[in-house]
mmCIF file of C-alpha atoms (C1' of nucleotides) in Angstrom:
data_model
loop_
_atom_site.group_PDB
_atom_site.id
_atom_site.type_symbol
_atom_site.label_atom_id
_atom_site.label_comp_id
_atom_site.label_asym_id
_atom_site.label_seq_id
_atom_site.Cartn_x
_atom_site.Cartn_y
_atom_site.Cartn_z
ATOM 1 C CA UNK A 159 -15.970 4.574 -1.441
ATOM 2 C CA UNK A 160 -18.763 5.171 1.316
ATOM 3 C CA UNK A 161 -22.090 4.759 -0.800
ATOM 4 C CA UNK A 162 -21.873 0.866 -2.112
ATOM 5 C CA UNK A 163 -19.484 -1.793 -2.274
ATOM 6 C CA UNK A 164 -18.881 -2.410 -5.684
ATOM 7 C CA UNK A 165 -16.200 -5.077 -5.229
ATOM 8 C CA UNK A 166 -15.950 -8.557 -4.930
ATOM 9 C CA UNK A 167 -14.468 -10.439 -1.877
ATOM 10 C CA UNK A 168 -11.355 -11.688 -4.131
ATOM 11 C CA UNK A 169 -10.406 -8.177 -5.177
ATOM 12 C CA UNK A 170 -10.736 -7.261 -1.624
ATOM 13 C CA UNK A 171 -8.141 -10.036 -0.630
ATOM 14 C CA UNK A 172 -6.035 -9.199 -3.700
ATOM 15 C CA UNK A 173 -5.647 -5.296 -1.822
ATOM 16 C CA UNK A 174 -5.215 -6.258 1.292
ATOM 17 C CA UNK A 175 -2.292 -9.035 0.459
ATOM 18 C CA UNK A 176 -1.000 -5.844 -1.990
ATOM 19 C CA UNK A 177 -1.187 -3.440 0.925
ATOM 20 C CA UNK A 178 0.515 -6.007 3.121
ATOM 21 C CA UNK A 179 3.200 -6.383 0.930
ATOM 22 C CA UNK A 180 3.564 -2.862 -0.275
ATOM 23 C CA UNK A 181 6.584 -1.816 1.625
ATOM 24 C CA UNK A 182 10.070 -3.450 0.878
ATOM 25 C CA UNK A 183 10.589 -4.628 4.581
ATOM 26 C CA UNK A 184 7.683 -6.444 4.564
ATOM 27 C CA UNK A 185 8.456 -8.511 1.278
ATOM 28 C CA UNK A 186 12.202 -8.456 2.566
ATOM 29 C CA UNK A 187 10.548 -10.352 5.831
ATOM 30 C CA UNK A 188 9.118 -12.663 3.841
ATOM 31 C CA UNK A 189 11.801 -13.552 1.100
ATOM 32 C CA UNK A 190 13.790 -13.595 4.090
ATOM 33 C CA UNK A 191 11.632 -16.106 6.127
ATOM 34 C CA UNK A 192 11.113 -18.026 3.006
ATOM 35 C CA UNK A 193 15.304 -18.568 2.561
ATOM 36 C CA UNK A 194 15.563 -19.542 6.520
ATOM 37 C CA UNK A 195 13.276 -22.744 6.190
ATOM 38 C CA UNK A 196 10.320 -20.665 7.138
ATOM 39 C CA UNK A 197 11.486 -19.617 10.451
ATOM 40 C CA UNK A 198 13.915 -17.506 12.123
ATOM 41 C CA UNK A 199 14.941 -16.637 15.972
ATOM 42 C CA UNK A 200 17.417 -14.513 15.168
ATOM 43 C CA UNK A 201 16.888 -10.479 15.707
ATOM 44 C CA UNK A 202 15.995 -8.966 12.355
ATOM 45 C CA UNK A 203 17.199 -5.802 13.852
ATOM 46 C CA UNK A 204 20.587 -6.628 13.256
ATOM 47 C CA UNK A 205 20.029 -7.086 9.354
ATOM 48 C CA UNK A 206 17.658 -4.386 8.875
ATOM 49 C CA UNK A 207 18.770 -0.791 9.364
ATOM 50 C CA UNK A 208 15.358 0.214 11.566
ATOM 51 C CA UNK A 209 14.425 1.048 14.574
ATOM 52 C CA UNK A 210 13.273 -2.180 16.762
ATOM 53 C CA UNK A 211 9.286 -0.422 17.376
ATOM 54 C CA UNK A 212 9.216 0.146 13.527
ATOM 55 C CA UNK A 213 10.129 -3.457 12.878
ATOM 56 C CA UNK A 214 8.366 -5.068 15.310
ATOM 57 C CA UNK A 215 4.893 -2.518 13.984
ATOM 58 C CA UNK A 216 5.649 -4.274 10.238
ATOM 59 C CA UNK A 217 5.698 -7.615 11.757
ATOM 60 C CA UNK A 218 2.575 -6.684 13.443
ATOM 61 C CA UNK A 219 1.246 -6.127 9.638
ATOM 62 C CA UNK A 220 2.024 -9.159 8.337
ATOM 63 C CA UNK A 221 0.728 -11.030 11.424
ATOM 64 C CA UNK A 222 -2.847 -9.535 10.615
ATOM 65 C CA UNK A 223 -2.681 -10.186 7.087
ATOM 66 C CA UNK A 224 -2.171 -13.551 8.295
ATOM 67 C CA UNK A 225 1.289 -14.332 6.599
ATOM 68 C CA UNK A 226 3.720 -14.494 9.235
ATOM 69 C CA UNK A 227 3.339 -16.162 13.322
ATOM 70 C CA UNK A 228 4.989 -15.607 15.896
ATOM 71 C CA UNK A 229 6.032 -18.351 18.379
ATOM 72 C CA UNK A 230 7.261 -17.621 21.597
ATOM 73 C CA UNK A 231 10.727 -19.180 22.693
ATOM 74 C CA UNK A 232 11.393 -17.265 25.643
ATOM 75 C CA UNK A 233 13.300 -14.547 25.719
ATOM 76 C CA UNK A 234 13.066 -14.778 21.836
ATOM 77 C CA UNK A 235 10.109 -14.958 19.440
ATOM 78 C CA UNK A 236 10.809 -17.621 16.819
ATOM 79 C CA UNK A 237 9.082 -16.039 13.446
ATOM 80 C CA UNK A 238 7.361 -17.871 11.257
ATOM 81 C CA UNK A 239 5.685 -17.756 7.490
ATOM 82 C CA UNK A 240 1.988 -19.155 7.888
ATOM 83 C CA UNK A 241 2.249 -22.038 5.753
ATOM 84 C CA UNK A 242 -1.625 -22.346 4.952
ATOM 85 C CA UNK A 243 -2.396 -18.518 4.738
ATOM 86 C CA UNK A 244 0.741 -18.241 2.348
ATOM 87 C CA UNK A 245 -0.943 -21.111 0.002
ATOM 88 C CA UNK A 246 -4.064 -19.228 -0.025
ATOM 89 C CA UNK A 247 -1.745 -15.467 -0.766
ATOM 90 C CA UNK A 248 -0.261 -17.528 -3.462
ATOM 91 C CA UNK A 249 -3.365 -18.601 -5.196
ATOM 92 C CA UNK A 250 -5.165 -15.594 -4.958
ATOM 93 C CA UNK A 251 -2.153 -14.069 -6.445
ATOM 94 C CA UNK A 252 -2.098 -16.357 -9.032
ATOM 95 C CA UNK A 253 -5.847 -16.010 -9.898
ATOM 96 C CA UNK A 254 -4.556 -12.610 -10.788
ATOM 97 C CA UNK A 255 -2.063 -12.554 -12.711
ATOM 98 C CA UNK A 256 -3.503 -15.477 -14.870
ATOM 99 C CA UNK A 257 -6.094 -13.218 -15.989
ATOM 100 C CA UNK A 258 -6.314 -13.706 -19.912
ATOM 101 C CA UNK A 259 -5.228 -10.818 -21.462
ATOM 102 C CA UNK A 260 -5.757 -10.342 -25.429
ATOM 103 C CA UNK A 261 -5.407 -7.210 -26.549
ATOM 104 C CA UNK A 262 -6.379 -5.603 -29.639
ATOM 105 C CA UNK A 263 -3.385 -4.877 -31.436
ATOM 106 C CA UNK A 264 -3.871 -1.284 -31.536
ATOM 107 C CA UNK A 265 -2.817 -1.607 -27.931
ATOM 108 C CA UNK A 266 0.792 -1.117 -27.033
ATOM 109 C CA UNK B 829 15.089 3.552 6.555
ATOM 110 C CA UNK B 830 17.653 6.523 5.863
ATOM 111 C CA UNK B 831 20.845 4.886 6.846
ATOM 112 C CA UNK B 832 21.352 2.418 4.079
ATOM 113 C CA UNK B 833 19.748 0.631 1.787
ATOM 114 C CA UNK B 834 19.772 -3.222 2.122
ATOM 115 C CA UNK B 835 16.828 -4.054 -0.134
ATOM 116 C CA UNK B 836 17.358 -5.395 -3.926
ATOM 117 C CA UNK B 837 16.206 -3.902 -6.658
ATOM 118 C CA UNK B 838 13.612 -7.155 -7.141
ATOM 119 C CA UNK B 839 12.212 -6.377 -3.973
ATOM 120 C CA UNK B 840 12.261 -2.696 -4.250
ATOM 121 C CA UNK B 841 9.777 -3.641 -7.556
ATOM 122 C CA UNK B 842 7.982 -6.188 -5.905
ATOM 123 C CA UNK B 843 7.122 -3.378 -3.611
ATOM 124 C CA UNK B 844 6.200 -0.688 -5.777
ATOM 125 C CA UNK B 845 3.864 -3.213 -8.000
ATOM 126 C CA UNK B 846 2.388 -4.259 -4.280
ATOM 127 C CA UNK B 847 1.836 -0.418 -3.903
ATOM 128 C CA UNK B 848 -0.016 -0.276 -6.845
ATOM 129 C CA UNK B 849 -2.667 -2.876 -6.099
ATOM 130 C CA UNK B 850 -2.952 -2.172 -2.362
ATOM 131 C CA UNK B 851 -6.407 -0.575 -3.515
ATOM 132 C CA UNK B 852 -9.673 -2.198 -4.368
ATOM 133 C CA UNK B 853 -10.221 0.442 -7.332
ATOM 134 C CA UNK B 854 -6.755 0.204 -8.692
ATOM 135 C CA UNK B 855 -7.436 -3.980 -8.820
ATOM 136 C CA UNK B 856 -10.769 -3.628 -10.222
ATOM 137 C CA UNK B 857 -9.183 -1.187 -12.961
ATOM 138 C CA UNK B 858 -6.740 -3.562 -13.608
ATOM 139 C CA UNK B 859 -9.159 -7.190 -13.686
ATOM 140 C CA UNK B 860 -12.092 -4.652 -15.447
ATOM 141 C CA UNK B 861 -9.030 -3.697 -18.421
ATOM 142 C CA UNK B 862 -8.177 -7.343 -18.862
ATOM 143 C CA UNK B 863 -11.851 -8.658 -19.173
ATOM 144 C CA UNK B 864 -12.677 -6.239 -21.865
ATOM 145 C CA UNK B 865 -9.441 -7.456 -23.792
ATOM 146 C CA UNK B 866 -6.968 -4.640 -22.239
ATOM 147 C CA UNK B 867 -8.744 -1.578 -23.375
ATOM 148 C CA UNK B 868 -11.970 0.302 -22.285
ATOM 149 C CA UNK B 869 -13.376 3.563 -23.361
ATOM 150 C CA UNK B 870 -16.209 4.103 -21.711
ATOM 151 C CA UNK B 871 -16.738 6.334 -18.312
ATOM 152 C CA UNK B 872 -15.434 4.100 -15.878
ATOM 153 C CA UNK B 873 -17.134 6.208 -12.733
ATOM 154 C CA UNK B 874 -20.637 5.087 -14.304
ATOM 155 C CA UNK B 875 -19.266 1.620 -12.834
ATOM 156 C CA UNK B 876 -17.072 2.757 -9.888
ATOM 157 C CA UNK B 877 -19.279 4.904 -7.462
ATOM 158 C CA UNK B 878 -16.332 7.468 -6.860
ATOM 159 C CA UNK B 879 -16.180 11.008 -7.483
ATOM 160 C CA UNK B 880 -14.075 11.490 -11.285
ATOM 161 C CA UNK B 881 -11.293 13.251 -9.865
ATOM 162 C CA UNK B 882 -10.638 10.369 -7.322
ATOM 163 C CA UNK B 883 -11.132 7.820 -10.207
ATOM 164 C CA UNK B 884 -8.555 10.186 -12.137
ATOM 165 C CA UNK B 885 -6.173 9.887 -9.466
ATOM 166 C CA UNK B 886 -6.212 5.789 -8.919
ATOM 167 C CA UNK B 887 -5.910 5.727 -12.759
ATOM 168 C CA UNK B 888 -2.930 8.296 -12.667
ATOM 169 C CA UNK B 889 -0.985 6.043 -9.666
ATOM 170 C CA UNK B 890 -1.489 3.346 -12.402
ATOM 171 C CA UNK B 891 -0.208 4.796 -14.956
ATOM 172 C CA UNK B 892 2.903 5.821 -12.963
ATOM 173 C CA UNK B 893 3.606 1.842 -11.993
ATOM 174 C CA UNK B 894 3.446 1.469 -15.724
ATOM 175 C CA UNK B 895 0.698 -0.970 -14.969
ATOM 176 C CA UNK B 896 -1.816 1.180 -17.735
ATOM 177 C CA UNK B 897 -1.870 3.864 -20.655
ATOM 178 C CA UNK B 898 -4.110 6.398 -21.836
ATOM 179 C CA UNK B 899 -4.494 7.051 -25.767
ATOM 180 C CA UNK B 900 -6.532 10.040 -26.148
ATOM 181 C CA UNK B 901 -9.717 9.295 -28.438
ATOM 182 C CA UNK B 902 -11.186 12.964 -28.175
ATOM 183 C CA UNK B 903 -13.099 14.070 -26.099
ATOM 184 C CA UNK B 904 -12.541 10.427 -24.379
ATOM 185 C CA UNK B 905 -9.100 8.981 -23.421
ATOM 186 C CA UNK B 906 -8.993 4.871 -24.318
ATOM 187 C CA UNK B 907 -7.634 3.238 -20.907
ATOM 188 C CA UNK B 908 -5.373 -0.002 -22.217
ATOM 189 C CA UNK B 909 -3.427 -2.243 -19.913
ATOM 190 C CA UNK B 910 0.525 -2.060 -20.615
ATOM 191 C CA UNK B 911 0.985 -5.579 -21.996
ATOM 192 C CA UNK B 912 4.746 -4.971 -21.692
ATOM 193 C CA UNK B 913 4.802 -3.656 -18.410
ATOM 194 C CA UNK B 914 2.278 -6.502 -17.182
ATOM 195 C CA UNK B 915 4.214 -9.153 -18.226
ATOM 196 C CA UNK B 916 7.107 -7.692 -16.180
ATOM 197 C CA UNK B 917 5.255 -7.465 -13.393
ATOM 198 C CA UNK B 918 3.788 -10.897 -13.500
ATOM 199 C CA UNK B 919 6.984 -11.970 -14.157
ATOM 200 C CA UNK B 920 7.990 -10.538 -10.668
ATOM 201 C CA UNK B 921 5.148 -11.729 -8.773
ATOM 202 C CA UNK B 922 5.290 -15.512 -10.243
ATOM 203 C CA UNK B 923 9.632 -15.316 -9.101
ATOM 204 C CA UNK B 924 8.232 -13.809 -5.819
ATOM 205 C CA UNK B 925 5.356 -16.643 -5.291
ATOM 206 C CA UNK B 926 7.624 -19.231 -6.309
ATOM 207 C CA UNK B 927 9.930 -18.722 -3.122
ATOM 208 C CA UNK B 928 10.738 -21.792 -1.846
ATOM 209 C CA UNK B 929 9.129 -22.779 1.305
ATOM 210 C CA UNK B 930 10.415 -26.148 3.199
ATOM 211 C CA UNK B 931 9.364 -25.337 6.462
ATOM 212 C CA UNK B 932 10.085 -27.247 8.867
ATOM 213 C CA UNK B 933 7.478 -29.789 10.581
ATOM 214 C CA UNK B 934 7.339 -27.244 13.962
ATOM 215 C CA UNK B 935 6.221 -24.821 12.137
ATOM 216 C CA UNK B 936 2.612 -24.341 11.451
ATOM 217 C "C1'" DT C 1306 -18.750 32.480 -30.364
ATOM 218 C "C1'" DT C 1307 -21.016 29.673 -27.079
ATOM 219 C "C1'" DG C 1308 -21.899 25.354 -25.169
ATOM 220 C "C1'" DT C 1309 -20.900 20.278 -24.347
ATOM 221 C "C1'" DT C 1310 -18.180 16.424 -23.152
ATOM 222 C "C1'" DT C 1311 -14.341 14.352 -20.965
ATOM 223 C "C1'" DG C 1312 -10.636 14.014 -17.898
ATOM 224 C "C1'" DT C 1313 -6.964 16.446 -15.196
ATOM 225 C "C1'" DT C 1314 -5.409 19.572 -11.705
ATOM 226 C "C1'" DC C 1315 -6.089 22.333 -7.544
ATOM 227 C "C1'" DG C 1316 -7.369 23.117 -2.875
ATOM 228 C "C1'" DT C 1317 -8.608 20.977 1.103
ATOM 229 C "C1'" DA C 1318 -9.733 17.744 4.860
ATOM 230 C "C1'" DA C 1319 -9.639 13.338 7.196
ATOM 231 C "C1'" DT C 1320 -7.224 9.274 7.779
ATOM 232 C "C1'" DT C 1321 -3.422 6.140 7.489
ATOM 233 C "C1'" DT C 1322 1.361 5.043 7.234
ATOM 234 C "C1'" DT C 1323 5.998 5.236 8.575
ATOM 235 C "C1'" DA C 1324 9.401 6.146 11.843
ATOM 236 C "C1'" DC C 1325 11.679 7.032 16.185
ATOM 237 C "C1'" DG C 1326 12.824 6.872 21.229
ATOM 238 C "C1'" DA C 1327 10.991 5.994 25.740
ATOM 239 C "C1'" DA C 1328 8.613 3.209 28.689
ATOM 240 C "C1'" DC C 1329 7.006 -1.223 29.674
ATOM 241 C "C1'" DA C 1330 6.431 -6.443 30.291
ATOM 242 C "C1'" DA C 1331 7.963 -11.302 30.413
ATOM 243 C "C1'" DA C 1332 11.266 -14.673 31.292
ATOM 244 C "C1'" DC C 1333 15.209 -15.782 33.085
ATOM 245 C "C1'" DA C 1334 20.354 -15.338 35.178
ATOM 246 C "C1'" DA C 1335 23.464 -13.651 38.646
ATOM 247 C "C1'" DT D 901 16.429 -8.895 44.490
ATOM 248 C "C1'" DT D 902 18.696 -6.827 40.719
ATOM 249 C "C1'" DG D 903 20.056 -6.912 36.112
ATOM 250 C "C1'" DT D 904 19.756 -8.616 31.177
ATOM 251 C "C1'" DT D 905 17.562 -9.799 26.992
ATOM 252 C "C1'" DT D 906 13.873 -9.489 23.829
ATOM 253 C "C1'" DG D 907 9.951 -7.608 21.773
ATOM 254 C "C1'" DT D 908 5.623 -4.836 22.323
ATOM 255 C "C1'" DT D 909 3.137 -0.663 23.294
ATOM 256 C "C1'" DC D 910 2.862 4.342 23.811
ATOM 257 C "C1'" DG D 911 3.431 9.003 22.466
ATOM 258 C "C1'" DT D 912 4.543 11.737 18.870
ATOM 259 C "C1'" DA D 913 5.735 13.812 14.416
ATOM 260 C "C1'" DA D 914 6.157 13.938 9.485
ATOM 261 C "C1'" DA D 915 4.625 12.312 5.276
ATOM 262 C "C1'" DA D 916 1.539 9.872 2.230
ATOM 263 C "C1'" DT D 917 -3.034 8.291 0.961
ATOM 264 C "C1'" DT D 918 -7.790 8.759 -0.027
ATOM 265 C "C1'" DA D 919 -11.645 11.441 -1.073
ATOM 266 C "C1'" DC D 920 -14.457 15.291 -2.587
ATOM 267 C "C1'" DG D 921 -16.034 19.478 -5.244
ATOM 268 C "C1'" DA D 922 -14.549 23.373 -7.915
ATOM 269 C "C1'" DA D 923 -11.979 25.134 -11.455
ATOM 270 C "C1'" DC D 924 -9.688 24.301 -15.590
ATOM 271 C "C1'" DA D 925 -8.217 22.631 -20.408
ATOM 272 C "C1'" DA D 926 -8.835 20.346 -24.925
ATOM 273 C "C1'" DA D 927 -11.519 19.082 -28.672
ATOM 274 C "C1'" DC D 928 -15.336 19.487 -30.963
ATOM 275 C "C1'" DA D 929 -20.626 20.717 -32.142
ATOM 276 C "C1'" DA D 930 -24.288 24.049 -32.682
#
DNA sequence: TTGTTTGTTCGTAATTTTACGAACAAACAA
DNA sequence: TTGTTTGTTCGTAAAATTACGAACAAACAA
């Protein structure tokens, strides 16, 4: 994809929310954050079986797709979903899969 | 993660179906199938501006989520969405956008 | 048979992702 | 100061992803 950008700005989204949630720790995060109120201070080391660098590079993920924060609470970090971002995920997601599909009927 | 395996098998597929999208071609695919009511036969690099075996492999990654199908229509192959296989996967993305989120007024 | 059309597979290269342990930094307690 | 706790960054390695052109295969037309 290097000689024009064929895509529009809400696909791009779309793959980059997809990418973001493409790997089962990072939708366990959120599910996870989701159950807790939003918010946990606990060590997420201690429920997931990884290493603390590999966790802490998947929370880095979601922090640049915008759908997690953290907040300091010294010595802790006190994680958190990003309310508004997380409204805007959901639409876009939504956008998507309300696409109107009506298929021939030759079509399985 | 090679120790255990603490994930359910909804996120596991929430996952996979993220996996899927995390592409701008494999969304366009996808949005481009449903607009021209779930099935295209036409060349779809004359739109994309990708080489055919790249196009070839985004479609094939599709086809292995379930997301599309390919009915041969010699010499072309008629690309259709898999209406069964969508619906699933909407289905899991609406149970996984519906998480509830009270969070609580400290949290941003 | 020979050529055309269409899409897949192969070979390859560059980049990204995933994962780990070690080293580091910040805030605090003893 | 020294030690503890917590999470990030660094260095590194293995694997997966993305992309391309070339070669190939299937079905048909000339």
């Amino acid at each position: 994809m290097n000689r024009l950008e064929p895509f529009t700005e809400k696909q791009l989204q779309i793959s980059r929310l997809a990418k973001a949630l493409s790997h089962p720790v990072r939708v366990f995060v959120i599910q996870f954050l989701a159950e807790q109120s939003c918010c946990y201070s606990g060590d997420l080391t201690d429920i997931l079986p990884i290493a603390k660098s590999t966790l802490s590079q998947h929370l880095k993920e979601l922090k640049e797709a915008g759908l997690i924060e953290g907040e300091l609470e010294t010595p802790k970090i006190r994680y958190c979903l990003h309310k508004e971002n997380w409204e805007i995920a959901k639409e876009n997601l939504k956008s998507f899969i309300n696409i109107d599909i009506s298929c021939s009927s030759d079509c399985k």
